[in-house]
Amino acid sequence: MLEIRFHGRGGQGAKTASQLLAVAFLEAGRFVQAFPEYGPERTGAPMMAYTRVDERPIRLHAAISEPDVVVVLDPSLVLEQNVTEGLGSQGFLVVNSGGLGSRVILPDIEGIVLAVPADELAEKSGTRHANTVMAGAVAALLGEPSLEQLLGAVDDVLARLPESLRLHNRQSVQEGYTYGVNALRTLDASSAKKPVHPAPQPARDTQAAHGPKLGRAGALIRPGDYPVPLTGGWRMGKKPAVFLNRCVNCLLCWQFCPDGAVVVDGTTFLGFDYAYCKGCEICDAVCPTKAVVMIDEESPVGSLGQLKEVSAS
Amino acid sequence: MANIKEMAAHSQIDPRFGSGHSLCRGCGIPSIVRTVLSSIPGPVAVINATSCLEVATTRYPFTAWKIPWMHVAFENSAAVASGVEAAYHALKARGELSEPMTLVVFAGDGGTYDIGLQALSGALERGHRFIYVCYDNEAYMNTGIQRSSATPFGASTTTSPAGRAAMGKPEPRKNIVEIVAAHRIPYVAQAAMSHWQDLSNKVQRAYHAEGPAFLNVLSACPPGWGHEPRDAVRVVRLAVDSGYWPLVEVIEGHWRLSYRPSERVPVMQWLTLQGRFRHLFQPDQEEALEKIQTIIDDEWERMTQRDAQSASWFASEQARRWEVLPTLPDSWEPRLGEPMWEHFRKTPNPA
Amino acid sequence: MTPRLPFHTPGVDLHHLRVITGAQGVAHAMRQIDPDVFPVYPITPQTPIIQTLSQFVADGLCHTHVLDVESEHSAMSAAVGAALAGARTMTATASQGLALMVEVIYLAASLRAPVVIAVGNRALSGPINIHGDHSDAMLARDSGAIQIFAETAEEAYDFTIIGTKLAEHKRILLPVMVGLDGFTITHSAEPVALLPDSAVKDFVGPYAYPSPLLGNQAGTYGPFSMPDSYFDLKYQEIEAVEAALEVFELVAEEFFRLSGRRYQAVEAYRLEDAEAALVMMGSHSGTAKEVVDKMRDQGTRVGLVEIRLYRPFPRHAIEQALAQVPRVAVLDKASSPGTLPPLFLDVAASVANTSKLVSVIYGLGGRDVPMAGLQDILEGVLADRFPPREPGYLFGNKVWHKEGKSWPI
């Protein structure tokens, strides 16, 4: 059995990618299963989807804890989640390097790791989402399903999309597939040097009982009992920053920020809390003086995202 | 009276709703919640119906709430609030509560217009004192954008999808404000997330109402409405400025418009920003577009008539006690040369 | 000429007793407990409970805020809100009303709201019927609520008091349903010994819910729970329900010291050397005791197991009580179409040898249960007349089993 785990954010199409591969594998004569894992989260929140492939009917209905392949659709997830959890030494890890290119932080594992510039390839194909590119790359790495089978799956799974968008997605699958085929050549050479561990470590029992660690009766939570989750990882390549000299302190950004990520001291605007900012850009949209600007995630900024005017004169 | 700076200061001195929730990028709900909670002096307890707000802010063991907060189910938030209010009076009579507490209910349009309508009606009739805030994003967003009775005519949702044989939701939306006003409760209002000062004023009137108060507040939903997250405020503002979403209040049964756009913009401007109306811009859909404009014009006409009829009451002594004097003019977006802008220019950012 | 009375003994002093219905008994208990909030919606045969209590309030005999809500769903919702907010809360319902409440009863159990719910057990529609059976209670069987069934008006009164203390016990904090058979108990007037008001108040004590919503501390009540926590939280609730087996005994013992009336989760009635026994709950257990006595008088060794605590189910006590009885008929006043009825399944899960059990469904929709009918069950069991794993149906004086032609569709 081959088990694939996708890590993505709500809205990035991890579920679609898992279905796409499943349909294509079916075309290739395999028994398949594809399923997402849903949480209370909304667009932008980390989520997972799974694809199982086997040569006989699949009766398992459990989550995949020891995947053979892990696909990461958003590079920021590498920092936010333990994406390689349960991935054995023979495993594949395929990460979308996004706009980060070679700067993407790849986990150090013994298996085969491949960074795919999927955002770039998607854009080249005319789509916004890297999911179909990644599906193509994974198929190429695995040697199955074939490109034709994948393209057939695109027509099937994305049948509701307008013709033009479907063509773009066919294109992006192809881009991913080609990238994977080329990468495989280099990987074959390099992976031969890698030592192979005798046996993978067993996956942690994530489903074990909480026992006495459980909170008060009735699931009562006191604020401060647990640190709230950070949501800064939801940003997709852009972050807000501010030229304080242009700011008139109207606090409209504070008012409309959905995430409480605008830092205010008393009644004075100070900047942004990147730990929580999800990158919705509302602050930029409502700023009446263009004091707020959206900049590349990687660009250097002062504390709280403050910027100095470079050419003030 | 709370202006934006007072609310900002208030939310630091007495934080009530915080970061770390998993609502969508560009969601309109948190701004409504913060504005409501920072416009209320004194302790507040919140009852929340099952909704996006509920699931995305309280994933066990995390919580974004820093005040007493309770969720029981989807259709019963007004009934739960009735029980809490009754308990409040019992505890108060026994001297177990030191200071008065305001009870606020947050529910979405599904939990208010549809499944929660019976419980809401019952609670309003019984006259429990609470502020019921419906954040209206015009569909069941929590379960994946299914149509509700708040979904407007022509909008495509996952259960009223546009297709070759359908043009989105064929029925116009329900008017919840009229339904609630028919209960003759002291205070009913319709507000919008874009118009924070208007919303804050209305919350303050609701706070002073001696009985139930109801606010229907238009939110924004980027994935559900199909717009960029950054456009959330702009989309809601256009709903108001086109007259699609009149900002009204019904005080002791008297209707008035609390805000009048200087000129109503054509509704097309609002529609074109949203993917849920995209199909209406196909060649043979002119009729549907005209119908939308007609629905809005008729509704606006009805509102202005009501507003005119109530003018004398609002000028009377009786209306005086509802006055909440704004410290800053109501404008969502300060523009150069406008009075609010001048105010800010005199006090630039000291940081 | 005076008519001759059939009595052979002189009358005794019964001045401490009052002839009231089960519903009135419950209302008296509630008046004495004096809950803060009572959200309620009228439904037969519960209505005399709330009418009586409302009159007590109107007469200034208790301070309860009776909240006349617009549905049972809202009644239970308001009850959960009030109980968690910090007020002692009770409600009452029956049948369709309980059906409407069930969603929120699950939530009450999970949120740990100690609400006492008096249930005038009535058949579920359809067809619509207002009379007594246990099908409504069975809807809430798996809800996490504790369920007690009363045999008499006296027990309905007593269990309302015991139930309050049980619900609010710090190890429990769960809703408690006190079941009294519709009409048979709710509307039948019987002698009831009321305790002094002050004794009841002292017995239940003040309402002291730990960490109420309207306390001084912020808290998130009823959060969203994912697969990584739901099961654990549910287990926490299951443990509390199980604990009620022990706490019921403690509270019942304390009540015995107060009232002289002793209650057990399971009552073994004349089981010594019995060759056959009935197992049942509710008002018809009284009739069954008469049948047992009569048959014993005629030399037939039969007995009865009466279950008062239905949830948590006293599995070990049942096992013990039935250990030496070779033939047992389990009587359900409810059905579960397509399988054997609920009480039978519970009993079957509690005994080592299930082949000695037969199932009989009786009294649905208030069908009368004459002594002759119960006697026919015992005689049938003794004669090994009943097929295994097939329920019999007690229509009138005879147990009926499906044979031959079906009933018209």
Tab-separated table of C-alpha atoms in Angstrom, chain B residues 14 33 64 97 102 176 251 262 268 272 298 312 324 337:
chain	number	residue	atom	x	y	z
B	14	ASP	CA	-10.372	45.414	29.600
B	33	VAL	CA	-17.470	41.516	18.029
B	64	ALA	CA	-9.976	33.682	22.222
B	97	LEU	CA	-23.564	39.726	42.314
B	102	THR	CA	-24.693	42.994	30.306
B	176	ILE	CA	-35.534	40.178	9.992
B	251	ILE	CA	-36.745	53.038	18.694
B	262	SER	CA	-25.105	61.571	0.023
B	268	MET	CA	-23.983	47.107	-9.801
B	272	THR	CA	-19.473	43.260	-9.426
B	298	ASP	CA	-38.601	49.777	-3.305
B	312	SER	CA	-41.828	64.457	14.638
B	324	VAL	CA	-26.061	59.367	22.031
B	337	GLY	CA	-10.198	67.693	3.276
